[in-house]
C-alpha positions as CSV (number, residue, x, y, z in Angstrom):
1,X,0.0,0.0,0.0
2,X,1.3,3.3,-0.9
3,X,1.2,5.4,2.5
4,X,0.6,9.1,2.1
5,X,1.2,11.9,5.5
6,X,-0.1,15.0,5.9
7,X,1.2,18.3,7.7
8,X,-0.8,21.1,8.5
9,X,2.0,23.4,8.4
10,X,1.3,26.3,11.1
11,X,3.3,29.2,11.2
12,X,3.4,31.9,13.3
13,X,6.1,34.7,11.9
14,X,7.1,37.5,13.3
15,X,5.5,36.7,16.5
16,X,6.1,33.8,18.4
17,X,8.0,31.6,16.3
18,X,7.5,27.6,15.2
19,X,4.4,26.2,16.6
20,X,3.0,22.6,16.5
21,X,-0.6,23.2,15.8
22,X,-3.2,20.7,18.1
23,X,-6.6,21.4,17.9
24,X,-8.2,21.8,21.4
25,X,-11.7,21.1,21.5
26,X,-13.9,23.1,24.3
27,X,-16.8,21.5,26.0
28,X,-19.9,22.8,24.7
29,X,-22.9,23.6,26.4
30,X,-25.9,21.1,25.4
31,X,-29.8,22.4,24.7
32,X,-32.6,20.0,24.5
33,X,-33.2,18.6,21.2
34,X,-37.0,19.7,19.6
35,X,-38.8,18.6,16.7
36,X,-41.1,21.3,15.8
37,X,-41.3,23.4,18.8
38,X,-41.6,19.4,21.0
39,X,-38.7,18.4,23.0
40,X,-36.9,14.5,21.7
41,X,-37.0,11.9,24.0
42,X,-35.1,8.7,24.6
43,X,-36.6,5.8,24.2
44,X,-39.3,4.5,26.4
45,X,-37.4,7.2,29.3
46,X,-38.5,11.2,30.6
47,X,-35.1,11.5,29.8
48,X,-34.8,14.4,27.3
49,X,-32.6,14.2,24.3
50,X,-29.4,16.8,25.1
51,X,-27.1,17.7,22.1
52,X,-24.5,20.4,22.0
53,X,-25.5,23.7,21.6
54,X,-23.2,24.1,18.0
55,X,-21.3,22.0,16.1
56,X,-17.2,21.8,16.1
57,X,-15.5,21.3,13.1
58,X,-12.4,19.1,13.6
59,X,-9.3,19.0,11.9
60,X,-9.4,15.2,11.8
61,X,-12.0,12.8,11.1
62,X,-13.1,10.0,8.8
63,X,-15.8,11.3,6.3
64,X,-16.7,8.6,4.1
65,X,-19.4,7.4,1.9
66,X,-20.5,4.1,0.3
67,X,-20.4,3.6,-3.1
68,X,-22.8,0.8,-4.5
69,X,-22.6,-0.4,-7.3
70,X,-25.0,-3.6,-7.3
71,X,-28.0,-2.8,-10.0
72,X,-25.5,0.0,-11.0
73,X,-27.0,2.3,-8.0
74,X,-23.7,4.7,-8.1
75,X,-21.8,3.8,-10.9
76,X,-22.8,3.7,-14.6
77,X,-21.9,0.1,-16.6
78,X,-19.2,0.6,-18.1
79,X,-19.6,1.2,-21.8
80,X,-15.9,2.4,-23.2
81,X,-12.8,3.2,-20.7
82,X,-13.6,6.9,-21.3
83,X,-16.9,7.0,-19.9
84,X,-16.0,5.1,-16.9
85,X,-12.9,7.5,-16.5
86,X,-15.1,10.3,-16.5
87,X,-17.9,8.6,-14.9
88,X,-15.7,8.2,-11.6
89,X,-13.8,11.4,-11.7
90,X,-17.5,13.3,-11.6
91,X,-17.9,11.0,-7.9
92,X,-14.1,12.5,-7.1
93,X,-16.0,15.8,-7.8
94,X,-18.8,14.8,-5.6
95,X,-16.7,14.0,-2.7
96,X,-14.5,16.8,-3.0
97,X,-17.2,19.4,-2.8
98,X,-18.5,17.5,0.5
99,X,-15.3,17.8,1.6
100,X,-14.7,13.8,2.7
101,X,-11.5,12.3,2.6
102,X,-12.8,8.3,1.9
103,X,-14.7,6.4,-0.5
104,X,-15.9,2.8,0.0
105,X,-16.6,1.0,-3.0
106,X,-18.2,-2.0,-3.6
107,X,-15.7,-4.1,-5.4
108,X,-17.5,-7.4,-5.0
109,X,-21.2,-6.7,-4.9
110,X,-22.5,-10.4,-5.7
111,X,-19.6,-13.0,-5.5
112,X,-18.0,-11.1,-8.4
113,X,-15.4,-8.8,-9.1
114,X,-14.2,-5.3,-10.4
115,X,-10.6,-6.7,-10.6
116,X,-8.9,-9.5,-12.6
117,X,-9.3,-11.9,-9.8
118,X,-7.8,-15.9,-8.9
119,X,-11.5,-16.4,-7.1
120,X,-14.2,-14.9,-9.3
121,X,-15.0,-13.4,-12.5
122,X,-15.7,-9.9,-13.6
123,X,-18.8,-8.2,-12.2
124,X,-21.7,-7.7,-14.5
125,X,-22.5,-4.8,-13.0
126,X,-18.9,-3.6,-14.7
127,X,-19.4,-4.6,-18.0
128,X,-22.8,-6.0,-18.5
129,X,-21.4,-9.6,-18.7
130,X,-20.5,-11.5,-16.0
131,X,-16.8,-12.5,-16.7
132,X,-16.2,-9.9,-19.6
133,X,-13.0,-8.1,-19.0
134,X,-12.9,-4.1,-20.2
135,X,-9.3,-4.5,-20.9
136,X,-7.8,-2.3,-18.1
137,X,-7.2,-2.5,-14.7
138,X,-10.5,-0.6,-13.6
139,X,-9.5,-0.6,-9.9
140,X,-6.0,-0.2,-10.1
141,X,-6.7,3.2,-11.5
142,X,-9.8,4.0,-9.4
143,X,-7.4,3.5,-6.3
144,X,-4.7,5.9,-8.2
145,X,-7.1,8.6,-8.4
146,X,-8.2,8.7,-5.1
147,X,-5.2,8.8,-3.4
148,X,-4.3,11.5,-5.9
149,X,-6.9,13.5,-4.4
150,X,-6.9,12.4,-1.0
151,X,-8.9,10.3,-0.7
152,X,-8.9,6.9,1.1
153,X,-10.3,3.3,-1.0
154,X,-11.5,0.7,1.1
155,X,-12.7,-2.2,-0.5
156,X,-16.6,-2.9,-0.1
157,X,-17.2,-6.5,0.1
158,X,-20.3,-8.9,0.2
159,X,-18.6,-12.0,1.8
160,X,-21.4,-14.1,1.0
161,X,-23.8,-12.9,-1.3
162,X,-24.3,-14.7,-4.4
163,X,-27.6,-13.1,-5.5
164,X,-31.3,-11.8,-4.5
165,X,-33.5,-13.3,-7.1
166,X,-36.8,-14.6,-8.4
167,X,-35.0,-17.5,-10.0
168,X,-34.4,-21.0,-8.2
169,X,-31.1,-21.5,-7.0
170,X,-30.4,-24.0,-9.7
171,X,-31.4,-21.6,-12.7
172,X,-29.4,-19.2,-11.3
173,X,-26.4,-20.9,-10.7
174,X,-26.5,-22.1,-14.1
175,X,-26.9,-18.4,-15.3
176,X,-23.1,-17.5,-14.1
177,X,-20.1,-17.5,-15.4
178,X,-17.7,-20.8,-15.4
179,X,-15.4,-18.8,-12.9
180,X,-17.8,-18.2,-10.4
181,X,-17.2,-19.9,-7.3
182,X,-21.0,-20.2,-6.7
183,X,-21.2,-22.7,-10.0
184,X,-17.5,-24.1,-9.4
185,X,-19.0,-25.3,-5.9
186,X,-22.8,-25.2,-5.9
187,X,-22.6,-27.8,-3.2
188,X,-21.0,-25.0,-1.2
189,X,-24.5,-22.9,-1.9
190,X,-27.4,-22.6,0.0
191,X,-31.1,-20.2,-0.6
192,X,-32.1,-18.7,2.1
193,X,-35.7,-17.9,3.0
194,X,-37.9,-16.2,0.2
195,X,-38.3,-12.5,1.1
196,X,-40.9,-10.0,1.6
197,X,-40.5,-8.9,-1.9
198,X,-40.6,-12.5,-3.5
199,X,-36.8,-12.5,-3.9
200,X,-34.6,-16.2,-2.7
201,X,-31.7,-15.2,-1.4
202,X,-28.7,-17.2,-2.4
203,X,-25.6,-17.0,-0.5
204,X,-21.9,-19.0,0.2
205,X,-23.0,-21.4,2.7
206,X,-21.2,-19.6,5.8
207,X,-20.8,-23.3,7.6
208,X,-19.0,-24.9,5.3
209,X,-15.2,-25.0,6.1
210,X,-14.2,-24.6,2.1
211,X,-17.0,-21.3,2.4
212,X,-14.3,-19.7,5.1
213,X,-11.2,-20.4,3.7
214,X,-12.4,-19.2,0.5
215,X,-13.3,-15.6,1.8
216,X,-10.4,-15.3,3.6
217,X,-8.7,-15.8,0.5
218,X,-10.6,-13.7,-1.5
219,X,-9.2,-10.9,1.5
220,X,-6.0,-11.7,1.1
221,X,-5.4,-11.5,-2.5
222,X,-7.0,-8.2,-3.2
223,X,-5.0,-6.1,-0.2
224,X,-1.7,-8.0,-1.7
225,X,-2.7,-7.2,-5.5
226,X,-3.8,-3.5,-4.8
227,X,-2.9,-0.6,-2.5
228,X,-6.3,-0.3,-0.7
229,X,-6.8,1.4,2.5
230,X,-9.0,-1.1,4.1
231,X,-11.9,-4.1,4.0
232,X,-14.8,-3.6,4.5
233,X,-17.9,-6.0,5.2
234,X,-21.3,-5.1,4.6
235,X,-24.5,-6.2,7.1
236,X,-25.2,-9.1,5.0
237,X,-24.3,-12.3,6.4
238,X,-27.3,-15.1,7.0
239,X,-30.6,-14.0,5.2
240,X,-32.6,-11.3,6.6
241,X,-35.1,-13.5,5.6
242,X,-34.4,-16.3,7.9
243,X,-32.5,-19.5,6.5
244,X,-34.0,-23.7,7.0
245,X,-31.7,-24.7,4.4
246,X,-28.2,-25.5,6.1
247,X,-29.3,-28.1,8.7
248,X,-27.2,-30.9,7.3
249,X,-24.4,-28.8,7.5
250,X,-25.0,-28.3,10.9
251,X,-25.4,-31.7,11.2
252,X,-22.4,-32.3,9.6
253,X,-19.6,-29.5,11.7
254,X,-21.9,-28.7,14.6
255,X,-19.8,-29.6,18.3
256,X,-21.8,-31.1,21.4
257,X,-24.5,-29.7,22.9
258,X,-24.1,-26.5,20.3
259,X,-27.2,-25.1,19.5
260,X,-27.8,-24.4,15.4
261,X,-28.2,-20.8,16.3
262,X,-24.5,-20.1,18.1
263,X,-23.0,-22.7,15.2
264,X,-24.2,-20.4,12.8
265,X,-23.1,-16.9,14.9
266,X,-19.3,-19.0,15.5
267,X,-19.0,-19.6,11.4
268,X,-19.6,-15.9,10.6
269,X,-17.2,-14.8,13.9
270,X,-14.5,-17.7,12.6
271,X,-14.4,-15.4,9.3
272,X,-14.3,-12.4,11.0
273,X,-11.8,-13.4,12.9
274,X,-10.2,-15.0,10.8
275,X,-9.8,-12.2,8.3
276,X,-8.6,-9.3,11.2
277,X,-5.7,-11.8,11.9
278,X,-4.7,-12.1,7.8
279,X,-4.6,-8.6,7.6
280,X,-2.7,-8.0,11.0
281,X,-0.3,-10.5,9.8
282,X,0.2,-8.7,6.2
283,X,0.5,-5.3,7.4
284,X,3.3,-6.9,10.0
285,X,4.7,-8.2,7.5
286,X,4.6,-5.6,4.6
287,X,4.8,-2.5,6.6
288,X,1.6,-1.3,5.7
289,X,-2.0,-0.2,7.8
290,X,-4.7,-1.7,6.0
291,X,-8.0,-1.6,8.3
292,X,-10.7,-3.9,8.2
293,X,-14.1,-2.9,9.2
294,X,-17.6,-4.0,9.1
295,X,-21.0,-2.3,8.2
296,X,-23.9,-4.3,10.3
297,X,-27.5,-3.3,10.2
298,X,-27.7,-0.7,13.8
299,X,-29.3,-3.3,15.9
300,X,-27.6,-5.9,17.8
301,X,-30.5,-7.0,19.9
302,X,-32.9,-5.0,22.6
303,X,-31.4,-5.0,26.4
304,X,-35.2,-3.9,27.7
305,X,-35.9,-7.0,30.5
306,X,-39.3,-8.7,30.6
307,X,-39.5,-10.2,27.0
308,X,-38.3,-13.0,24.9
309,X,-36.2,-11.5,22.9
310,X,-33.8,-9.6,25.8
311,X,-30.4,-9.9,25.1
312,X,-28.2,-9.0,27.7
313,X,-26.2,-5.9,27.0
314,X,-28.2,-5.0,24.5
315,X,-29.9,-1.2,23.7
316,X,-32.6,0.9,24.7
317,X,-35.0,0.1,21.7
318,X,-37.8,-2.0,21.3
319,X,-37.9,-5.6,21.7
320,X,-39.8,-5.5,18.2
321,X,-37.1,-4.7,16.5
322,X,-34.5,-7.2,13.8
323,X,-31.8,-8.0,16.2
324,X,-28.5,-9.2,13.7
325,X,-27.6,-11.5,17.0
326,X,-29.9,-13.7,16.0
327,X,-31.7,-12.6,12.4
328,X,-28.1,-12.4,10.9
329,X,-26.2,-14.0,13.4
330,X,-23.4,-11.7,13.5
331,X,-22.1,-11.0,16.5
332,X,-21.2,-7.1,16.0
333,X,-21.3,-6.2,19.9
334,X,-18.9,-9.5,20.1
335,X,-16.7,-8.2,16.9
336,X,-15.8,-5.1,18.9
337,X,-15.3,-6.5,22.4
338,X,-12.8,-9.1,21.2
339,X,-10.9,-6.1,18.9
340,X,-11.4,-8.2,16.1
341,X,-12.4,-4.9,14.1
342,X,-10.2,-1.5,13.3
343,X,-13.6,0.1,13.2
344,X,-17.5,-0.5,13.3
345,X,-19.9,1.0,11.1
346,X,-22.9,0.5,12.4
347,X,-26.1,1.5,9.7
348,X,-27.9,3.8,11.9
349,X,-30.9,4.7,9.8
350,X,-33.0,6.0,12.1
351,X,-34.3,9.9,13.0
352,X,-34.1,11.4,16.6
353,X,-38.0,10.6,16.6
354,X,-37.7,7.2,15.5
355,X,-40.5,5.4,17.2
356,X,-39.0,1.8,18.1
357,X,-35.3,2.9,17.5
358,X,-34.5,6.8,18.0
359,X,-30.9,7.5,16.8
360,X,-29.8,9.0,20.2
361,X,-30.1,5.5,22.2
362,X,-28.8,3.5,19.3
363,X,-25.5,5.8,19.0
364,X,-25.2,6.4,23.2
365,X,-25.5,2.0,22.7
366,X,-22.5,1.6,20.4
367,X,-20.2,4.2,21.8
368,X,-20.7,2.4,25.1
369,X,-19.6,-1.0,23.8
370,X,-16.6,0.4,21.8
371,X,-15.2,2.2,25.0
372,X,-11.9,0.7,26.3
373,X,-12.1,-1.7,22.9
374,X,-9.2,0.3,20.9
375,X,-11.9,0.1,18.1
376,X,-13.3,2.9,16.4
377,X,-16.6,3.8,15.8
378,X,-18.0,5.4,12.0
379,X,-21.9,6.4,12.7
380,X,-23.1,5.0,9.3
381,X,-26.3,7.5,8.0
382,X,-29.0,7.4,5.4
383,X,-29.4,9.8,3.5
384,X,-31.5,7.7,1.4
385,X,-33.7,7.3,4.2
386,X,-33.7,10.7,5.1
387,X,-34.7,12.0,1.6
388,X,-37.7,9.3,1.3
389,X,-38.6,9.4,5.0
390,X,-39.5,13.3,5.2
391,X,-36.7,13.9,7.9
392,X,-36.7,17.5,8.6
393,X,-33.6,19.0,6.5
394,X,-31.2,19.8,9.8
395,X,-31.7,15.5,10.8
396,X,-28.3,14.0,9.2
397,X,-26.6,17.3,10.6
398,X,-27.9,17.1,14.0
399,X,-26.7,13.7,13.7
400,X,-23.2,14.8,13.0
401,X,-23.5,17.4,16.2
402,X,-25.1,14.6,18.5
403,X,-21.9,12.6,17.6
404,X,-19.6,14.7,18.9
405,X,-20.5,14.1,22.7
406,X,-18.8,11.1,22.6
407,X,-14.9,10.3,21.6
408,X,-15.2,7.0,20.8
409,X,-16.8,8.1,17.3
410,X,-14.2,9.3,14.9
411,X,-16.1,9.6,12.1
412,X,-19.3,9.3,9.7
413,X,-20.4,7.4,6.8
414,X,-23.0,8.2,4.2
415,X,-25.4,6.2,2.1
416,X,-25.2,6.5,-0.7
417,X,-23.2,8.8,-3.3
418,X,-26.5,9.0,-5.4
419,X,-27.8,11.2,-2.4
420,X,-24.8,14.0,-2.1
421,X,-26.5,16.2,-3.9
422,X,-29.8,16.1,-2.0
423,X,-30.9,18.7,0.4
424,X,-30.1,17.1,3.8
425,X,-26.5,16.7,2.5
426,X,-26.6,20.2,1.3
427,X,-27.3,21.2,4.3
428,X,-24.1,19.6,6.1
429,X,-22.2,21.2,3.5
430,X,-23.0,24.2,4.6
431,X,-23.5,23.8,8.2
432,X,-21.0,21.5,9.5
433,X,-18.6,20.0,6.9
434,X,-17.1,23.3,5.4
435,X,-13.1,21.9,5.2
436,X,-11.5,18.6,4.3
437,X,-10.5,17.1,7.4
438,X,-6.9,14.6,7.9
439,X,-7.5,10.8,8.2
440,X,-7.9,9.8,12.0
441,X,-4.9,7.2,11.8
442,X,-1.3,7.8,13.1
443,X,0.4,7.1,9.8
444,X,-1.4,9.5,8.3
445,X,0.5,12.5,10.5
446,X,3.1,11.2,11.7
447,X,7.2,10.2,10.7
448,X,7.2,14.2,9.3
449,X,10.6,16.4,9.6
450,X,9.9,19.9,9.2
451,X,12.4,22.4,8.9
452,X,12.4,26.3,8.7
453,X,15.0,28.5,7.4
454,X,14.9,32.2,7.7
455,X,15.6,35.6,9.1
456,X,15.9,35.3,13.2
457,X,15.9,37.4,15.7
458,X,16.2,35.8,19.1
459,X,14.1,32.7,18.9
460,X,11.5,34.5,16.8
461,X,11.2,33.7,12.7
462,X,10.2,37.4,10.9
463,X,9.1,37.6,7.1
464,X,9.4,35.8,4.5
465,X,11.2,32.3,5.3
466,X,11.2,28.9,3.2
467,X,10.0,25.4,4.9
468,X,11.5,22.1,3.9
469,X,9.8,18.9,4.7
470,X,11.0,15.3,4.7
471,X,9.5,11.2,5.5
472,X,9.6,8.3,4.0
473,X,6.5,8.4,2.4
474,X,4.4,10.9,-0.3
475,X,3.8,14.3,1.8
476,X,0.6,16.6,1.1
477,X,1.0,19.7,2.8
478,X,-1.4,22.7,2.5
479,X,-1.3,26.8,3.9
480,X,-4.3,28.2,5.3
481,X,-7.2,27.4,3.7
482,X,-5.4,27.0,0.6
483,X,-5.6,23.3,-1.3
484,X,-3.7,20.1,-0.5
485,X,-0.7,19.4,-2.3
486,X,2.1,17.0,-3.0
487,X,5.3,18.4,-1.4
488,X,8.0,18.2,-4.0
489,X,10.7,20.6,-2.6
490,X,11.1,23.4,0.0
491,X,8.3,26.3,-0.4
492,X,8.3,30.0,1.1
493,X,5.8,31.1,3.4
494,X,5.8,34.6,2.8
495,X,4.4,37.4,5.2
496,X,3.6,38.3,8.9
497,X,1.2,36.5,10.7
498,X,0.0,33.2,11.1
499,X,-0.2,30.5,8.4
């Protein structure tokens, strides 16, 4: 992976000297949150919903947003290298002008690929043909330019997925291409329930040993083939829509007295698992900081006493709701307590007013569990949601300000790219994300020798002086509020005052 630093170079001439610029964030006072003239409520409480009085723009912080490609959602198929090209420079565009710094693209949206890859063919949602190759190293170069513009790739995944359809699983496996896992193995397949909108879900069978070994490797080659900045895992692991289907399986690899439920929660942590310690082991090895993190739908199961479906630990919402302990069964609150994460995403899609779910006791829920873990916390957001659902146009950035109340949440993800343009977006824009922010991660600041040569008097700098900077890896620097760019060779910093 190609490492870049940054330097907020902070200069203060004429005055004081060199400084080393850290950002001090002030408490803030916090006002009751309303919802047309009514004061917000947590969950099921009297407890009134406190957020800080204004938001804080910091100088470091993961802004990111997903990128789906599946059905084509964010990206066009691909019809000549030039329109792609220009196709994915426009979403550059997009992202620059909401000032984020990282893009998570789904490189593997069902069981296929946007790369040349050992374990499965090229996506059709890339060409229009399942296996056809464009001719070009489409994610070679789509990594290139987002580093070139500071931007960080990390590698959407769908671990499991094979497809949502209307077909049976037989017509559809027949349907793929010759190198698709799925049809190599179709032993190694199972359907899941049908779904609420008549769709079987076909997925890797996450019990079978061959299943694991074959994600892992999927992990493996892509962060040792390209220079991404992370994996990231999606909330789709068992069907939503329940699964009968894998009982011989269970059969087959369950231990004693293991009940089918925690078999199926110990395949999907073995992966999980398994995949943190491949990617510690690489970065060990290689020198690099690749990151894994995972996605999972917001709820990991309700910790309100007095009904069935109480799981201990678990969140102020309603007992009502999905739990992905034991619709999904993944483990998330498990993932983060045993550090087999760099960060959790959790997809909370829900308003302040949410009636079974309010955002404020879902967020307060996961920054609790992350505390002490070493692993960070992205709040993912909807803007989908928040365009269909008739969200008052301040809801994503109140969001964003409620965030800030707790430190275990370095950052915010949006869904999806097709929404950057909508109003509630807009309004962050304007209100809260004015500046590109640094990356949250050490190697992203640090290993930076900076040197200033000029005019002294005393201890004190005065004028016009030049800065030289040196590491070991590619340095952006930037002046003011000026643009970031790559540091080729000493620069003068000209004028009184601070810079």
């Amino acid at each position: 992976m190609r490492k870049y630093k940054y330097l907020i170079v902070f200069l203060l001439l004429c005055t004081l000297g060199l400084f080393v610029f850290v950002p001090i964030q002030a408490e803030t006072n916090l006002v009751v949150l309303q919802r047309n003239g009514t004061d917000v409520y947590h969950f099921w409480s009297t407890e009134k919903v406190m957020i800080p009085e204004s938001y804080t723009e910091t100088d470091t912080e993961f802004r990111g947003v997903w990128v789906a490609t599946v059905y084509n959602l964010n990206m066009p198929q691909y019809t000549s290298e030039t329109q792609y090209k220009a196709a994915f420079m426009s979403l550059i565009q997009e992202l620059q002008e909401s000032n984020m710094n990282a893009m998570l693209f789904q490189v593997r949206p069902t069981n296929d690929a946007f790369y040349d890859s050992d374990y499965a063919p090229w996506s059709r949602y890339l060409t229009g043909t399942e296996g056809g190759d464009p001719g070009w190293d489409v994610l070679a170069w789509m990594i290139e330019q987002c580093h070139a513009n500071g931007i960080e790739f990390h590698a959407w995944m769908n671990p499991y997925r094979v497809a949502n359809t209307t077909y049976t699983q037989e017509t559809y496996i027949n349907s793929l291409s010759s190198e698709n896992f799925a049809k190599l193995r179709s032993d190694l397949v199972v359907t899941g329930n049908v779904d609420s909108k008549g769709l079987n879900p076909i997925i890797l069978n996450p019990g079978e040993p061959e299943v694991k070994e074959y994600i892992r490797n999927v992990v493996k080659e892509i962060i040792t083939k390209y220079d991404v900045d992370g994996v990231h895992f999606d909330d789709y692991f068992y069907p939503y829509s329940g699964i009968t289907t894998d009982t011989t399986t269970y059969e087959t690899y369950k231990l004693a007295d293991q009940t089918i439920d925690d078999w199926r929660r110990e395949n999907v942590n073995e992966v999980v698992r398994g995949v943190k310690e491949d990617i510690d082991a690489y970065n060990a090895a290689s020198g690099e900081s690749v990151r894994f993190g995972i996605s999972p739908f917001g709820l990991w199961g309700s910790g309100i006493e007095g009904y069935t479906q109480y799981l201990e630990g678990g969140s102020n919402t309603a007992p009502t709701n999905m739990s992905t302990y034991r619709t999904q069964y993944a483990d998330s609150k498990k993932w983060v307590e045993e550090g087999w994460l760099d960060y959790i995403c959790p997809q909370v899609y829900f308003s302040f007013t949410h009636s079974t779910a309010p955002y404020a006791d879902v967020v307060d829920w996961w920054a609790s569990i992350a505390r002490g873990t070493g692993v960070d916390v992205y709040i993912g957001h909807s803007l989908s949601g928040a365009s269909s659902g008739g969200w008052v146009t301040e809801e994503i950035a109140d969001q964003l300000r409620y965030d800030q109340q707790h430190p275990e949440i370095k950052g915010e993800v949006m869904y999806s790219a097709a929404y950057l343009d909508y109003s509630h977006m807009q309004y962050v824009e304007a209100n809260n994300w004015t500046i590109t922010p640094l990356n949250i991660y050490e190697s992203y600041q640090s290993d930076i020798q900076l040197t200033v040569d000029g005019p002294v008097y005393g201890n004190i700098y005065t004028d016009d002086v030049t800065v030289s900077l040196a590491g070991s890896d590619t340095i952006y620097y930037r002046l003011d509020d000026a643009d970031w760019v790559e540091y080729t060779g000493s620069f003068m910093v000209e004028g009184t005052g601070a810079h």
